[in-house]
Amino acid sequence: MDLLPQEWFHTLRQEYLQRFVGQGGSSVKFVVTDSDAARVGVQTQLATLAQQEGYACISVDAKDTKIHMMDKFFHQIARQIPWDELASQFVRRLLQENGYQIPEKKEEFCMAGVARMNERAEPLLRRDLNSWLERAIYRDTQMCQEFRMAMIRLCLGQMDSGSEVPFMTEPVKAWLCGEIRQISSLKEALIFQKISRTNARYMFVSLSRWLRLVGKPGLVVSLDLHRCLVSKKP
C-alpha cells in the first residue's frame, strides 16, 4: 500500500507516538528518499512530531558517528540530552509530591532556598532528599547501577546549583558523553568504569527508562544512514 508523506506521518503520530510507543513499545522505521532535501525534510518533520508529543528527540548521522560501535552511538545521543534540565524536573516533582513548595526563581532553587521556603532545617531536607532519591532511582533495577548513581548525582547537583561548581555534575556529564579523562575522578560518585562497548547497550536502555521516570513518553532517534550507502569515501 502506497502512502503519501503526510499520511505516513499521520499514521506514525497516531499509531506509534500516541499509542504503541507511548504505552511502552518500541519500533524501527526505515525511510528512503530520492534527494537530500527530502531526507532533511523527513528528519525535520519527525523531530517536530516527536517534540509535539513530548518525546526526547535525538539526531545521529552516520557521517559523524561510528554507529556500529554502541559506545560511540550512546555518547552521541548523550551529548544531545539536556541532563540538567531532566534532573531538575525530576527533583522538582519529587519535592512537590512530598508536600514541598518550590521557589519560582531558578537561582533560588537550591537546598538552602527550598529549606528556607518550607521552614525546614537544611540538613534534614538533604536527608529526606537522599532517601527519596534512593527509593525512586537507586532501587529501580530497570536501570544499570552506574547509570543510577550518575542520575542521583545530577539530581543532587540541581539542589547545589547555588555553588559555582555543583558537586560532581560536570564529571558525570563528561562520563556520559565519553569525554571523561580519568575515571578516578568519579570514585566519590561510585562510578568505576567508562562507558564502552560492553556496557553501552545497558546505558541506552537505562536512558530510555530514565526519560519515562522524568515524565517523557519515550525517546525518538533519527538515524541518518546515507553515509553508509556511499561505496567510497569522498
Short mmCIF file of C-alpha atoms in Angstrom, two decimals:
data_model
loop_
_atom_site.label_atom_id
_atom_site.label_comp_id
_atom_site.label_asym_id
_atom_site.label_seq_id
_atom_site.Cartn_x
_atom_site.Cartn_y
_atom_site.Cartn_z
CA MET A 1 0.00 0.00 0.00
CA ASP A 2 1.40 3.37 -1.03
CA LEU A 3 1.14 6.27 1.40
CA LEU A 4 1.67 9.93 0.80
CA PRO A 5 4.27 11.53 3.16
CA GLN A 6 1.63 13.34 5.21
CA GLU A 7 -0.43 10.15 5.53
CA TRP A 8 2.66 8.30 6.75
CA PHE A 9 3.42 10.99 9.35
CA HIS A 10 -0.21 10.92 10.47
CA THR A 11 -0.02 7.15 10.96
CA LEU A 12 3.31 7.48 12.74
CA ARG A 13 1.88 10.03 15.18
CA GLN A 14 -1.45 8.33 15.80
CA GLU A 15 -0.49 4.66 15.85
CA TYR A 16 3.03 4.83 17.25
CA LEU A 17 3.86 8.05 19.12
CA GLN A 18 0.42 8.46 20.69
CA ARG A 19 -0.27 4.77 21.29
CA PHE A 20 2.19 1.92 20.81
CA VAL A 21 5.47 3.59 21.79
CA GLY A 22 3.85 5.84 24.37
CA GLN A 23 2.43 2.75 26.08
CA GLY A 24 5.84 1.11 26.38
CA GLY A 25 6.51 -0.34 22.95
CA SER A 26 9.43 0.20 20.60
CA SER A 27 9.65 0.35 16.82
CA VAL A 28 12.13 0.83 13.99
CA LYS A 29 11.04 2.59 10.80
CA PHE A 30 13.01 2.96 7.57
CA VAL A 31 12.52 5.85 5.16
CA VAL A 32 14.12 6.05 1.71
CA THR A 33 14.07 9.44 -0.01
CA ASP A 34 15.03 10.46 -3.53
CA SER A 35 17.00 13.58 -2.60
CA ASP A 36 19.00 15.20 0.19
CA ALA A 37 16.35 17.89 0.59
CA ALA A 38 13.63 15.28 1.06
CA ARG A 39 15.74 13.44 3.62
CA VAL A 40 16.27 16.62 5.64
CA GLY A 41 12.56 17.38 5.38
CA VAL A 42 11.65 13.98 6.83
CA GLN A 43 14.10 14.43 9.71
CA THR A 44 12.74 17.91 10.46
CA GLN A 45 9.12 16.82 10.42
CA LEU A 46 9.87 13.76 12.54
CA ALA A 47 11.60 15.95 15.13
CA THR A 48 8.63 18.31 15.15
CA LEU A 49 6.16 15.46 15.67
CA ALA A 50 8.24 13.94 18.46
CA GLN A 51 8.60 17.24 20.30
CA GLN A 52 4.89 17.99 19.97
CA GLU A 53 4.12 14.65 21.58
CA GLY A 54 6.60 15.28 24.41
CA TYR A 55 9.33 12.86 23.35
CA ALA A 56 13.04 13.43 23.65
CA CYS A 57 14.24 13.62 20.04
CA ILE A 58 17.84 12.95 19.01
CA SER A 59 19.51 13.06 15.59
CA VAL A 60 22.52 10.87 14.79
CA ASP A 61 24.36 10.96 11.46
CA ALA A 62 26.48 8.00 10.36
CA LYS A 63 28.76 10.51 8.64
CA ASP A 64 29.91 11.81 12.03
CA THR A 65 29.45 8.80 14.30
CA LYS A 66 30.62 5.19 14.14
CA ILE A 67 27.09 3.90 14.66
CA HIS A 68 28.20 0.24 14.56
CA MET A 69 30.01 0.87 17.87
CA MET A 70 27.43 1.04 20.63
CA ASP A 71 29.53 3.21 22.92
CA LYS A 72 30.07 5.84 20.20
CA PHE A 73 26.38 5.70 19.38
CA PHE A 74 25.39 6.23 23.02
CA HIS A 75 27.88 9.06 23.54
CA GLN A 76 26.49 10.93 20.55
CA ILE A 77 22.98 10.60 21.96
CA ALA A 78 24.17 11.64 25.43
CA ARG A 79 25.67 14.86 24.06
CA GLN A 80 22.21 15.94 22.94
CA ILE A 81 20.34 15.07 26.13
CA PRO A 82 19.57 18.04 28.45
CA TRP A 83 20.76 16.19 31.55
CA ASP A 84 20.49 19.11 33.98
CA GLU A 85 17.04 20.05 32.77
CA LEU A 86 15.75 16.50 33.17
CA ALA A 87 17.32 16.12 36.62
CA SER A 88 15.83 19.45 37.72
CA GLN A 89 12.36 18.38 36.55
CA PHE A 90 12.67 15.11 38.43
CA VAL A 91 13.79 16.76 41.68
CA ARG A 92 11.08 19.43 41.48
CA ARG A 93 8.39 16.81 41.02
CA LEU A 94 9.84 14.71 43.83
CA LEU A 95 9.73 17.65 46.21
CA GLN A 96 6.20 18.60 45.22
CA GLU A 97 4.97 15.02 45.63
CA ASN A 98 6.26 15.16 49.20
CA GLY A 99 4.47 18.39 50.01
CA TYR A 100 7.25 20.93 49.46
CA GLN A 101 6.83 24.35 47.91
CA ILE A 102 9.22 25.20 45.08
CA PRO A 103 10.80 28.64 44.53
CA GLU A 104 9.75 30.20 41.23
CA LYS A 105 13.14 31.77 40.56
CA LYS A 106 15.73 29.35 39.22
CA GLU A 107 18.54 30.91 41.26
CA GLU A 108 16.59 30.21 44.47
CA PHE A 109 16.11 26.53 43.65
CA CYS A 110 18.82 25.13 45.89
CA MET A 111 18.99 23.26 49.16
CA ALA A 112 19.10 26.43 51.24
CA GLY A 113 16.33 28.15 49.26
CA VAL A 114 13.89 25.24 49.42
CA ALA A 115 14.63 24.67 53.12
CA ARG A 116 14.04 28.34 53.87
CA MET A 117 10.75 28.48 51.92
CA ASN A 118 9.42 25.39 53.69
CA GLU A 119 10.82 26.25 57.14
CA ARG A 120 12.95 23.13 57.30
CA ALA A 121 16.47 22.68 58.53
CA GLU A 122 18.77 22.22 55.56
CA PRO A 123 20.44 19.03 56.90
CA LEU A 124 17.01 17.44 57.40
CA LEU A 125 15.90 18.37 53.89
CA ARG A 126 19.11 16.90 52.49
CA ARG A 127 18.50 13.69 54.44
CA ASP A 128 14.92 13.46 53.12
CA LEU A 129 16.01 14.12 49.55
CA ASN A 130 18.69 11.43 49.72
CA SER A 131 16.07 8.98 50.99
CA TRP A 132 13.59 9.86 48.22
CA LEU A 133 16.26 9.55 45.54
CA GLU A 134 17.26 6.18 46.92
CA ARG A 135 13.70 4.89 46.64
CA ALA A 136 12.93 6.50 43.28
CA ILE A 137 16.22 5.88 41.45
CA TYR A 138 18.64 3.59 43.25
CA ARG A 139 16.09 0.84 43.80
CA ASP A 140 14.89 0.96 40.20
CA THR A 141 16.66 -2.07 38.77
CA GLN A 142 15.42 -1.36 35.24
CA MET A 143 18.44 0.96 35.08
CA CYS A 144 22.01 -0.30 35.46
CA GLN A 145 23.72 0.63 38.71
CA GLU A 146 26.27 3.12 37.45
CA PHE A 147 23.61 4.97 35.46
CA ARG A 148 21.50 5.16 38.64
CA MET A 149 24.42 6.60 40.60
CA ALA A 150 25.03 9.15 37.84
CA MET A 151 21.39 10.32 37.88
CA ILE A 152 21.42 10.62 41.68
CA ARG A 153 24.50 12.84 41.45
CA LEU A 154 22.89 15.01 38.79
CA CYS A 155 19.74 15.35 40.90
CA LEU A 156 21.73 16.33 43.98
CA GLY A 157 23.69 18.76 41.82
CA GLN A 158 20.49 20.64 40.98
CA MET A 159 20.00 21.38 44.66
CA ASP A 160 23.60 22.54 44.95
CA SER A 161 23.17 24.87 41.97
CA GLY A 162 23.86 27.89 44.15
CA SER A 163 27.52 26.97 44.23
CA GLU A 164 29.84 27.87 41.36
CA VAL A 165 30.54 24.23 40.54
CA PRO A 166 27.68 21.86 41.53
CA PHE A 167 29.09 18.75 43.18
CA MET A 168 30.12 16.07 40.65
CA THR A 169 27.70 17.13 37.91
CA GLU A 170 30.30 18.12 35.33
CA PRO A 171 32.41 14.93 35.67
CA VAL A 172 29.23 12.83 35.49
CA LYS A 173 28.08 14.55 32.29
CA ALA A 174 31.56 14.19 30.81
CA TRP A 175 31.41 10.46 31.63
CA LEU A 176 28.01 10.10 29.94
CA CYS A 177 29.29 11.89 26.83
CA GLY A 178 32.52 9.88 26.60
CA GLU A 179 34.67 12.88 27.45
CA ILE A 180 35.96 11.84 30.88
CA ARG A 181 39.74 11.58 31.03
CA GLN A 182 40.34 9.90 34.37
CA ILE A 183 37.66 7.58 35.72
CA SER A 184 39.19 8.03 39.17
CA SER A 185 37.56 11.47 39.31
CA LEU A 186 34.20 9.69 39.66
CA LYS A 187 35.21 7.45 42.54
CA GLU A 188 33.16 9.50 45.00
CA ALA A 189 30.11 9.04 42.76
CA LEU A 190 30.64 5.24 42.95
CA ILE A 191 31.28 5.03 39.21
CA PHE A 192 34.31 2.88 38.44
CA GLN A 193 34.34 2.18 34.70
CA LYS A 194 33.99 4.12 31.48
CA ILE A 195 31.12 3.56 29.08
CA SER A 196 32.38 1.08 26.49
CA ARG A 197 31.06 -1.44 24.01
CA THR A 198 30.48 -3.90 26.85
CA ASN A 199 28.06 -1.74 28.84
CA ALA A 200 26.78 0.94 26.42
CA ARG A 201 23.72 -1.11 25.48
CA TYR A 202 22.66 -1.21 29.14
CA MET A 203 23.24 2.54 29.36
CA PHE A 204 20.96 3.11 26.38
CA VAL A 205 18.19 1.01 27.96
CA SER A 206 18.70 2.89 31.23
CA LEU A 207 18.36 6.22 29.45
CA SER A 208 15.03 5.11 27.98
CA ARG A 209 13.83 4.19 31.45
CA TRP A 210 15.09 7.48 32.92
CA LEU A 211 13.19 9.53 30.36
CA ARG A 212 9.98 7.82 31.37
CA LEU A 213 10.69 8.43 35.05
CA VAL A 214 11.14 12.11 34.31
CA GLY A 215 7.76 12.18 32.60
CA LYS A 216 8.54 11.84 28.90
CA PRO A 217 6.72 9.16 26.87
CA GLY A 218 9.95 7.96 25.31
CA LEU A 219 12.91 8.59 23.02
CA VAL A 220 12.90 9.13 19.25
CA VAL A 221 16.25 8.69 17.49
CA SER A 222 16.53 9.88 13.89
CA LEU A 223 19.42 7.90 12.41
CA ASP A 224 20.77 9.13 9.07
CA LEU A 225 22.35 6.17 7.26
CA HIS A 226 23.03 7.99 3.98
CA ARG A 227 26.79 7.82 4.53
CA CYS A 228 26.60 4.02 4.70
CA LEU A 229 25.35 3.93 1.10
CA VAL A 230 28.47 5.62 -0.23
CA SER A 231 30.79 2.92 -1.59
CA LYS A 232 33.94 5.01 -1.30
CA LYS A 233 34.95 7.81 1.00
CA PRO A 234 34.78 11.17 -0.82
#
